[in-house]
Coordinates of C-alpha atoms and ligand atoms in Angstrom, one line a residue:
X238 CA -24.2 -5.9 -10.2
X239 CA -20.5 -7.3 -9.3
X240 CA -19.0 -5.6 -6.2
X241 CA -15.8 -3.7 -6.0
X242 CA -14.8 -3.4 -2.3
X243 CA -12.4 -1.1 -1.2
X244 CA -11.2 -1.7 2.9
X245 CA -9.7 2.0 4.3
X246 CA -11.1 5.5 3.3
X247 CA -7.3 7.2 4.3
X248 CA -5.2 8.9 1.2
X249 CA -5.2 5.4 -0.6
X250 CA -8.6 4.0 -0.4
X251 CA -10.1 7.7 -1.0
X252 CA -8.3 8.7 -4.1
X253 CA -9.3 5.3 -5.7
X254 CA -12.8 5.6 -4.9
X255 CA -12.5 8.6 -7.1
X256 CA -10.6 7.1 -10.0
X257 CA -12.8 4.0 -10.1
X258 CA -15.9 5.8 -9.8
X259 CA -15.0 7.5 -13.7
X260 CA -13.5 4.5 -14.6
X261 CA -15.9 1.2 -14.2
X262 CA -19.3 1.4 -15.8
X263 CA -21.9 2.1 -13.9
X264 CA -24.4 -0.5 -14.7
X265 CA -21.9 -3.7 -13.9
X266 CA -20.0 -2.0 -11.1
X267 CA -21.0 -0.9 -7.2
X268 CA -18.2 0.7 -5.2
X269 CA -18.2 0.7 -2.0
X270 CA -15.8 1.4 0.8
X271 CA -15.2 0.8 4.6
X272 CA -13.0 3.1 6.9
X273 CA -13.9 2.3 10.9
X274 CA -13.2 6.9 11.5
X275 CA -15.4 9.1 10.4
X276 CA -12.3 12.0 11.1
X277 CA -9.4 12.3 7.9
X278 CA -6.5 13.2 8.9
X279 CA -3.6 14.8 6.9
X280 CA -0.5 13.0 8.6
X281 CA 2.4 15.3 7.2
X282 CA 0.3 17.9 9.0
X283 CA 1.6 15.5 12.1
X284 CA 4.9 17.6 11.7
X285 CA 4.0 20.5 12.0
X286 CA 1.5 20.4 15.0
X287 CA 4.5 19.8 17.8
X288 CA 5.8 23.3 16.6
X289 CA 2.6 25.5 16.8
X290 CA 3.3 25.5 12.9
X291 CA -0.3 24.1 11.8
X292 CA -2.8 23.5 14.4
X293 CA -5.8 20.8 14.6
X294 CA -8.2 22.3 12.1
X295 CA -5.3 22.4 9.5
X296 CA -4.9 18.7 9.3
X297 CA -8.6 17.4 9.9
X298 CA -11.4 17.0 7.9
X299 CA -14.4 15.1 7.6
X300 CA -13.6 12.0 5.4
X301 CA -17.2 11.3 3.9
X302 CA -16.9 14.9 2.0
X303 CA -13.9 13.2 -0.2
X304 CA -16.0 10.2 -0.9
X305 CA -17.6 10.6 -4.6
X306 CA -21.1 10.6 -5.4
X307 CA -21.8 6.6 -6.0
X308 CA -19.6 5.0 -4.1
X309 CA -21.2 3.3 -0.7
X310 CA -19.8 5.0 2.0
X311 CA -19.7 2.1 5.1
X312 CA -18.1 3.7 8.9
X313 CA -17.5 0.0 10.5
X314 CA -14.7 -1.5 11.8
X315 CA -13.4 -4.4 9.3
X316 CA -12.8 -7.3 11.4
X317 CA -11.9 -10.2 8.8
X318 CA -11.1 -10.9 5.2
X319 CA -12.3 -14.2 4.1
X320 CA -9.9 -14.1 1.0
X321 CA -10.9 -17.9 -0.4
X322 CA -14.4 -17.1 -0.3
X323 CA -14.4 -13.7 -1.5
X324 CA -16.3 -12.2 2.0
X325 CA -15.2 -9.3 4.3
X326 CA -16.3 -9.5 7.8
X327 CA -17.5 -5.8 9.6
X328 CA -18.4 -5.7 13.0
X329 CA -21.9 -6.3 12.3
X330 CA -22.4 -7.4 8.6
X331 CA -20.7 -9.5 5.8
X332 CA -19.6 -8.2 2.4
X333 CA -19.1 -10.1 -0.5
X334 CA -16.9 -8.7 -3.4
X335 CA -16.0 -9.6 -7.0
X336 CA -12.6 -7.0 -6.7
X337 CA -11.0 -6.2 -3.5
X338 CA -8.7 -3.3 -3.1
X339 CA -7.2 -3.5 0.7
X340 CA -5.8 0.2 1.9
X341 CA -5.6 -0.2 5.5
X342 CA -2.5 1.7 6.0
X343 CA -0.1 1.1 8.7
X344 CA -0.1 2.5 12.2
X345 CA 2.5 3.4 15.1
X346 CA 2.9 -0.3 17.5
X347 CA 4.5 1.4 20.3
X348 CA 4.1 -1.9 22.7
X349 CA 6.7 -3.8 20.9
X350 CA 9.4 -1.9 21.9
X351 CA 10.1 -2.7 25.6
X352 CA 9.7 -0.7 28.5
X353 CA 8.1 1.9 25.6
X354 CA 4.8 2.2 27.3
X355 CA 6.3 2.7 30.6
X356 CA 5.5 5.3 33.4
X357 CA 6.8 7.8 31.1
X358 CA 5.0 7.5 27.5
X359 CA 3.1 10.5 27.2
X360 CA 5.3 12.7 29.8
X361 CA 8.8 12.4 28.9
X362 CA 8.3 9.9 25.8
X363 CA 6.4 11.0 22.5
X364 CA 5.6 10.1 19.5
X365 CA 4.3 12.5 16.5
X366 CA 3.1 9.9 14.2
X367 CA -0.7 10.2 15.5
X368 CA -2.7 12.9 16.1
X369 CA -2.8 12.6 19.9
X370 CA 1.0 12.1 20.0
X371 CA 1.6 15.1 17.8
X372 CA -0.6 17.4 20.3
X373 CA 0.3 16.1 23.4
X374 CA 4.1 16.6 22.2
X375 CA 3.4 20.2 21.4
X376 CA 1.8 20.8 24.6
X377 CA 5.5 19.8 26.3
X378 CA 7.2 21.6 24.2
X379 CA 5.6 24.7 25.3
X380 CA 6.9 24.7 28.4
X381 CA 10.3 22.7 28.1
X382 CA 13.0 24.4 29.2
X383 CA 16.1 22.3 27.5
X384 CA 17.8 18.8 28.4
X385 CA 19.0 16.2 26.1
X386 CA 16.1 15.5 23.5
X387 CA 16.4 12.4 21.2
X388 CA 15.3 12.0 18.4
X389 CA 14.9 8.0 17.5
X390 CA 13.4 5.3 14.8
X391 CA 13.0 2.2 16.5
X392 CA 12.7 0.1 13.1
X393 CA 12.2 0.2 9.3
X394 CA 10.1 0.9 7.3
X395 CA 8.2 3.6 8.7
X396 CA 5.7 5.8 7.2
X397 CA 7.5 8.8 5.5
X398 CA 11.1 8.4 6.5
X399 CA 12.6 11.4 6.1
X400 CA 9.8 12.5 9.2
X401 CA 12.2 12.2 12.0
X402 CA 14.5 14.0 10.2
X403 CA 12.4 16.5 9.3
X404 CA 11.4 16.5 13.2
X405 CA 15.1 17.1 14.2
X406 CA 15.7 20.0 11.8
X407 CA 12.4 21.5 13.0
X408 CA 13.6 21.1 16.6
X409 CA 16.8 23.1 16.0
X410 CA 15.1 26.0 14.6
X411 CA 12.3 25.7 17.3
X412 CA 15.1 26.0 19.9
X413 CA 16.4 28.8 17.7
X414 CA 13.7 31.1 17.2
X415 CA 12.5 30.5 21.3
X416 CA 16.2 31.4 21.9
X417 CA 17.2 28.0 24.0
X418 CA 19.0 26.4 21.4
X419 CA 22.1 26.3 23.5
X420 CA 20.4 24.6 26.1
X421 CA 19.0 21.4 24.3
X422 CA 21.7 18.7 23.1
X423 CA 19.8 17.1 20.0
X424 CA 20.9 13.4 19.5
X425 CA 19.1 11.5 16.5
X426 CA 19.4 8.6 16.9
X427 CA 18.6 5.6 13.8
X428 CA 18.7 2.1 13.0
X429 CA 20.1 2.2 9.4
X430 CA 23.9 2.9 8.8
X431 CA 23.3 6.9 8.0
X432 CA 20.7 9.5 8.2
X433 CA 18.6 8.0 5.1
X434 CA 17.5 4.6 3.4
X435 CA 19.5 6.0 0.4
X436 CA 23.1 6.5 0.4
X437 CA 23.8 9.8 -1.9
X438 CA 20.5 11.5 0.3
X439 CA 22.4 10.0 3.5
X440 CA 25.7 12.7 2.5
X441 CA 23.4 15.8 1.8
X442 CA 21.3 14.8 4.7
X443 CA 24.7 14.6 7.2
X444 CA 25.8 17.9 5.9
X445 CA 23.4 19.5 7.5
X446 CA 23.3 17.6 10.7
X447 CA 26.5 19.0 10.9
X448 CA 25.8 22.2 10.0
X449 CA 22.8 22.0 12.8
X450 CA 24.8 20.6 15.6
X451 CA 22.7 17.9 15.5
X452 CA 24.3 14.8 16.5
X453 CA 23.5 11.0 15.0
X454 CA 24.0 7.7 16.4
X455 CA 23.8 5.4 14.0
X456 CA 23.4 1.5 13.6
X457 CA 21.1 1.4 17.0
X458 CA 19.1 -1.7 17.4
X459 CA 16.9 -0.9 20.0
X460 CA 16.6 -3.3 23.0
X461 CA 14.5 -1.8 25.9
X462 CA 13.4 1.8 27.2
X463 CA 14.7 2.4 30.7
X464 CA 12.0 4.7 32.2
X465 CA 13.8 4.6 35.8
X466 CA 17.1 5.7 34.6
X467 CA 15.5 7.9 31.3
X468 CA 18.0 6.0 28.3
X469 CA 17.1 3.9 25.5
X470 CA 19.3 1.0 25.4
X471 CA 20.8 -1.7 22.5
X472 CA 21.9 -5.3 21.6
X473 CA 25.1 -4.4 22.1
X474 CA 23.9 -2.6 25.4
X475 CA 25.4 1.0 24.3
X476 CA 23.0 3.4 26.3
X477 CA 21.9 6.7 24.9
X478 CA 20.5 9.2 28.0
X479 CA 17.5 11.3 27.1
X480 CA 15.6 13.8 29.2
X481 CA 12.7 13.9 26.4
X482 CA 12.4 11.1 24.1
X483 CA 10.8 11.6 20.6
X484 CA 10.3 8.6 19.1
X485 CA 8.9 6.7 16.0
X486 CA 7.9 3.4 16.9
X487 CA 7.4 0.2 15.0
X488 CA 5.2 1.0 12.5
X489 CA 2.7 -2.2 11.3
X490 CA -0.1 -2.6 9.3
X491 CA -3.7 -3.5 10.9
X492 CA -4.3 -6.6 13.1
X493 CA -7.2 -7.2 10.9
X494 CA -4.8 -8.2 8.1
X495 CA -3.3 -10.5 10.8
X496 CA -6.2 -11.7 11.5
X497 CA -6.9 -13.0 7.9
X498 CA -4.0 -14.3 7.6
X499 CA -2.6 -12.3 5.0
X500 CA 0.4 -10.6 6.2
X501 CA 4.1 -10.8 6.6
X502 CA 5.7 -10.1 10.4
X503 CA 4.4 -6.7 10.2
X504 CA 1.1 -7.1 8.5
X505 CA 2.0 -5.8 5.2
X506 CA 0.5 -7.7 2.6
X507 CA 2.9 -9.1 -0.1
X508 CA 2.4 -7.9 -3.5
X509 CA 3.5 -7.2 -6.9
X510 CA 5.6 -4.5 -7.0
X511 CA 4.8 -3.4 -10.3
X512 CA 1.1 -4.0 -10.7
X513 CA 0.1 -3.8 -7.2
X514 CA -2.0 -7.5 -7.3
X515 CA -1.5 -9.5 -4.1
X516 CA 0.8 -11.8 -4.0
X517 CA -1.8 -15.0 -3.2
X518 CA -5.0 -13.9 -4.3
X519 CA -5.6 -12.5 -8.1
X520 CA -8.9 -10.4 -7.0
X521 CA -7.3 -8.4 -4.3
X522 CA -5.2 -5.7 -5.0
X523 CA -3.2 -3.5 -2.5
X524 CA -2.0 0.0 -2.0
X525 CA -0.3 2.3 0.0
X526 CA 1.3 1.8 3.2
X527 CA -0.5 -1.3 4.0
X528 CA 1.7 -3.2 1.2
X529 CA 4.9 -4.8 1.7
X530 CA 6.7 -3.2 -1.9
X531 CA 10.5 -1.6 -0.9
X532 CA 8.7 2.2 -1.9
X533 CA 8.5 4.7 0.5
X534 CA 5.4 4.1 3.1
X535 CA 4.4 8.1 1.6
X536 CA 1.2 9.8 0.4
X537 CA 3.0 10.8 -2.5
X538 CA 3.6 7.2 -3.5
X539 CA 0.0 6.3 -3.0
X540 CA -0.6 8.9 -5.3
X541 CA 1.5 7.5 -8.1
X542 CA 0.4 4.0 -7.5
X543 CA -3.3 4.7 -7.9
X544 CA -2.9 6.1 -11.0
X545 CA -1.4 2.8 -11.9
X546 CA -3.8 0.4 -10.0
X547 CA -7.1 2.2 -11.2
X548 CA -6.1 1.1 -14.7
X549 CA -5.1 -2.3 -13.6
X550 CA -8.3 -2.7 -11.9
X551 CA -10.5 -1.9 -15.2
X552 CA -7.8 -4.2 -17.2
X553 CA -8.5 -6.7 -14.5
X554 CA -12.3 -6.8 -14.7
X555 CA -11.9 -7.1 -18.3
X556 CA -10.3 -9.9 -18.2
X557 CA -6.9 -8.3 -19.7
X558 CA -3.0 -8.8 -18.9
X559 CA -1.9 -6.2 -16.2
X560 CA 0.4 -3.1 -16.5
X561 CA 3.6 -3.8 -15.0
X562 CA 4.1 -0.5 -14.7
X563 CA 4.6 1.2 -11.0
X564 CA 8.2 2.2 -10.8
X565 CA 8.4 3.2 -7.0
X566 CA 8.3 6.4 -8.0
X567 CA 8.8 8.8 -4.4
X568 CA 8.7 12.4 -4.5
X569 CA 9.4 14.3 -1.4
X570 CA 10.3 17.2 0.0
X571 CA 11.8 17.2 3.6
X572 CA 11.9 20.4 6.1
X573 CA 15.6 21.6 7.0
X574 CA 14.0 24.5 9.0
X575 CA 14.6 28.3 8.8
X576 CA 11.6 28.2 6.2
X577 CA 13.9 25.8 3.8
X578 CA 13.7 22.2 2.6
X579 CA 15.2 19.9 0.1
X580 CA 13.2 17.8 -2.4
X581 CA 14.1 14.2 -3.2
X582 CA 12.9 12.2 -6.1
X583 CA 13.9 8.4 -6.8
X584 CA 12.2 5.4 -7.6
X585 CA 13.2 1.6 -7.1
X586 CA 16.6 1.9 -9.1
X587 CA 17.5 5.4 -9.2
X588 CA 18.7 7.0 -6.1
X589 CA 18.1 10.9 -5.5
X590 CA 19.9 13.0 -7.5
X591 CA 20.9 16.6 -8.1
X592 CA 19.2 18.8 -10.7
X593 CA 15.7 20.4 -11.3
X594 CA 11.8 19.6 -10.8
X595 CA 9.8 19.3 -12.4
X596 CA 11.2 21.0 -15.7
X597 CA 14.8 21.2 -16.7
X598 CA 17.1 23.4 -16.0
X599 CA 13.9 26.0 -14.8
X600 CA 12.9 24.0 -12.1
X601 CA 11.1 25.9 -10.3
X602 CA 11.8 23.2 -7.6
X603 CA 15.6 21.9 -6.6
X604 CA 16.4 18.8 -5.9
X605 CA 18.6 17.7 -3.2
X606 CA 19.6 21.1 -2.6
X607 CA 17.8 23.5 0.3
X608 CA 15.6 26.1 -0.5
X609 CA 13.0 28.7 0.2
X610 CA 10.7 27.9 -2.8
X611 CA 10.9 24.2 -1.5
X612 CA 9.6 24.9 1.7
X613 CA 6.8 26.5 -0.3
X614 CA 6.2 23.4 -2.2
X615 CA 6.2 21.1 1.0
X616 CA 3.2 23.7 2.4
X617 CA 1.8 23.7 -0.5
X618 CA 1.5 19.9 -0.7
X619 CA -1.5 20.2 2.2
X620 CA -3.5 22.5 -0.5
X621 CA -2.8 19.9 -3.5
X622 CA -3.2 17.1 -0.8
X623 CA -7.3 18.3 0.1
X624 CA -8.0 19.5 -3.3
X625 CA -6.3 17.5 -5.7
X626 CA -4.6 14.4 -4.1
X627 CA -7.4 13.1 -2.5
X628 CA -10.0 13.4 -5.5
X629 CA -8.0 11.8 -8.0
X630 CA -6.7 14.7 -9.9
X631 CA -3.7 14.4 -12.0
X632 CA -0.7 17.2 -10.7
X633 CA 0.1 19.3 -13.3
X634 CA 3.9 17.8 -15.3
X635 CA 4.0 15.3 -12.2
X636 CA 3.9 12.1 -14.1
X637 CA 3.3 8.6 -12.2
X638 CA 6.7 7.2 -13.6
X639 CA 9.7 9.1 -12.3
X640 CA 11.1 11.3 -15.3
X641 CA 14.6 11.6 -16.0
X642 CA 14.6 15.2 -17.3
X643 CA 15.9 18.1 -15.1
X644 CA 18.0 14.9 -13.3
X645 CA 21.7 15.9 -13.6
X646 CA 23.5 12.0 -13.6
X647 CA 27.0 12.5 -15.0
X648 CA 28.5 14.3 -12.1
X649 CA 28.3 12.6 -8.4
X650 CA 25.3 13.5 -6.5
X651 CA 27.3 14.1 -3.7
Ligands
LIG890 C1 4.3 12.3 10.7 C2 4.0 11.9 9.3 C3 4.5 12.7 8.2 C4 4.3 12.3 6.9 N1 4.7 13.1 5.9 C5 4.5 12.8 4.6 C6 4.9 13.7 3.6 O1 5.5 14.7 3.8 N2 4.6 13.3 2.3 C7 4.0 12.1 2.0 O2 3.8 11.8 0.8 N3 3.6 11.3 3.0 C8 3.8 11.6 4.3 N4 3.3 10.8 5.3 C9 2.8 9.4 5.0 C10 1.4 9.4 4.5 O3 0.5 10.1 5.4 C11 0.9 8.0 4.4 O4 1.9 7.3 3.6 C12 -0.4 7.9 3.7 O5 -1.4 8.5 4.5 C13 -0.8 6.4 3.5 O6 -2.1 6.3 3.0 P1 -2.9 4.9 3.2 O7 -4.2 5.1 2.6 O8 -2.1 3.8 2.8 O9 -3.1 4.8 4.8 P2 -3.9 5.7 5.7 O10 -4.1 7.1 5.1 O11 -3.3 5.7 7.1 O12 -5.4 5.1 5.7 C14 -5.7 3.8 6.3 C15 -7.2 3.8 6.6 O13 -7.6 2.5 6.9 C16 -8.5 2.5 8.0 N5 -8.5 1.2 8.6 C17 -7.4 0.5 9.0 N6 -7.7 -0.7 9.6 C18 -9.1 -0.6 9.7 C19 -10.1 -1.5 10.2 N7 -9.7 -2.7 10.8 N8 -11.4 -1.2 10.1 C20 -11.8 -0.1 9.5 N9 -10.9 0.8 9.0 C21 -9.6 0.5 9.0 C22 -7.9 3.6 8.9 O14 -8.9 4.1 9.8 C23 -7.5 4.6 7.9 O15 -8.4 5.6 7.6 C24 3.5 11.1 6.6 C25 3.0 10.4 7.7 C26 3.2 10.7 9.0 C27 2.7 9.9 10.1

């Protein structure tokens, strides 16, 4: 039997468990895959849990239950790829494959950022990017009163970056609804030039920081946290006061990929953009946020580029040419609060644009524009994310290549 190894059991590595399982015949092929948890989370859910919106049992499951019938479920901790000898190393065991597929994700690197995991990480600094941050967050928000509350990225790229912005417009109508609003000065506060990584997203997206009161600071290279005197300060030494600090750390991908000696400065693994094979090594294929392509670090791109890789993979082992075919292709909705949210829908050429999702002119979904029914769609995503997402199964007129249709290009997006 040849041996297709697949290293994480998160959104990536589970969904193409599922695909390759249908795809590869039986007879040649045993799957197997590693994941050192035994708990799956559903990170957008991270979002919601600082607000009391979703609480722990919306967002955790059991990981084996996604894991198909005949695929070798292995709870280890991966300590080593061997890449030139085709070997993986586990805490206890080596594994030899034929066809790797790494999905190790990336995760929040808090100590690179000094002064971050000072006296005051975990009582007036938080982060909602894991699940402990997320609940310990919404256990001070319970009882905050008001202050200055910033809201800050330390660095790109970051998993799903329209989060913190989502986290700011959540905070306003938090504020809102628990009638304090006038006591908490929201201050979000970014590396990149605007709100967004994408300029026409960036105007809609400072419209409504307007509208929110929601101030940004942009262009903020942070230096140091100061826990003593409670700012974050720069390079260029401008210092930004905070009485609770919710931040987004440097987000890497695993030490183990550092470890094997396969990573750039943040452990991503170079790869092809378009068919998802690494860069060095023609067996090993990557996905998700553990690569280094310039897509969004999102569930929904994993989505779109297993679709691709599974066929790639059978091309692969078949000793075909393979699919140059993954566009980038990002689809995300983003919470604006007061039970709204936009939707956004680019790839790695075209920008977000105005018009309709997924069919013309009906929609039901509008892009770049806020609404009610797109708040629907974003809760909805945690159904399709369980049921659908995770087992491989196609979304309904969501193709894996961005589609043009509903797009409205001839007038400025702005
Ligand atoms: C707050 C927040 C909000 C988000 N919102 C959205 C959203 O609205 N829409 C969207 O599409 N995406 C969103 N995302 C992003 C999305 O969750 C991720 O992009 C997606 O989960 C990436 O999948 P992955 O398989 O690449 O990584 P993961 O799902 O993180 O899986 C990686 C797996 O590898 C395992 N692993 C890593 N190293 C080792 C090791 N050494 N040994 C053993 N196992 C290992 C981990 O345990 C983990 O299970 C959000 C993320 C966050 C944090």
């Amino acid at each position: 039997m040849k041996q297709l190894l697949i290293l994480g059991a998160g959104t990536s590595g589970t969904m193409m468990a599922n695909h390759l399982v249908k795809k590869l015949p039986k007879k040649e092929w045993a799957v197997s895959i590693v994941d050192q948890y035994k708990t799956h989370y559903y990170q957008p859910g991270f979002l919601f849990l600082p607000f009391d919106i979703y609480n722990e049992d919306q967002v955790k499951k059991e990981g084996k239950k996604f894991i198909p019938k005949g695929v070798n479920y292995i709870q280890k901790k991966i300590e080593k790829i061997l890449p030139d000898d085709n070997k993986v190393e586990l805490e206890d065991e080596t594994l030899s494959y034929d066809v790797l597929i790494i999905a190790t994700g990336s995760k929040i690197a808090p100590q690179e950022t000094e002064g971050l995991l000072g006296p005051l990480w975990k009582k007036d600094i938080f982060d909602f990017y894991t699940y402990e941050g997320a609940l310990a967050l919404r256990n001070k928000l319970r009882t905050w009163e008001g202050g200055k509350l910033v809201v800050h990225v330390t660095e790109m790229p970051i998993k799903c970056p329209v989060a913190p912005l989502e986290f700011a417009f959540l905070a306003d109508s938090y504020f809102r609804d628990k009638g304090i609003r006038d006591k908490v000065d929201i201050t979000y506060v970014t590396p990149l030039s605007g709100a967004f990584t994408k300029p026409t997203c960036t105007k809609a997206l400072n419209y409504l920081l307007e509208e929110k009161n929601i101030k940004i600071e942009p262009d903020f290279a942070i230096m140091e946290v100061d826990n003593e005197q409670k700012q974050i300060i720069d390079y260029a030494e401008k210092a930004i006061p905070f009485d609770l600090l919710v931040t987004v750390p440097t987000n890497m991908g695993d030490a183990l990929i550092e470890r094997s000696g396969m990573g750039d400065d943040l452990n991503f693994v170079p790869t092809n953009k378009h068919t998802l094979q690494s860069k060095a090594h023609k067996n090993v294929f990557v996905i998700g946020d553990a690569t280094n392509v310039p897509a969004s670090k999102a569930g929904s791109v994993a989505h779109f580029e297993a679709e691709t890789l599974a066929d790639n993979i059978v091309l692969f082992t078949k000793g075909y040419k393979l699919k140059e075919e993954f566009d980038g292709h990002a689809n995300c909705f983003i919470e604006t609060g007061a039970n709204k949210a936009l939707l956004i829908d680019f790839n790695y050429d075209q920008e977000p644009v105005h018009g309709t999702f997924p069919f013309a002119k009906v929609g039901p979904l509008k892009l770049l524009k806020e609404s009610v029914f797109n708040h629907w769609g974003k809760l909805a995503f945690r159904w399709i994310y369980w049921n659908m997402l995770l087992k491989g199964i196609p979304i309904p007129f969501v193709g894996r290549n961005m589609s043009f249709k509903g797009k409205i290009f001839d007038i400025k997006s702005d």
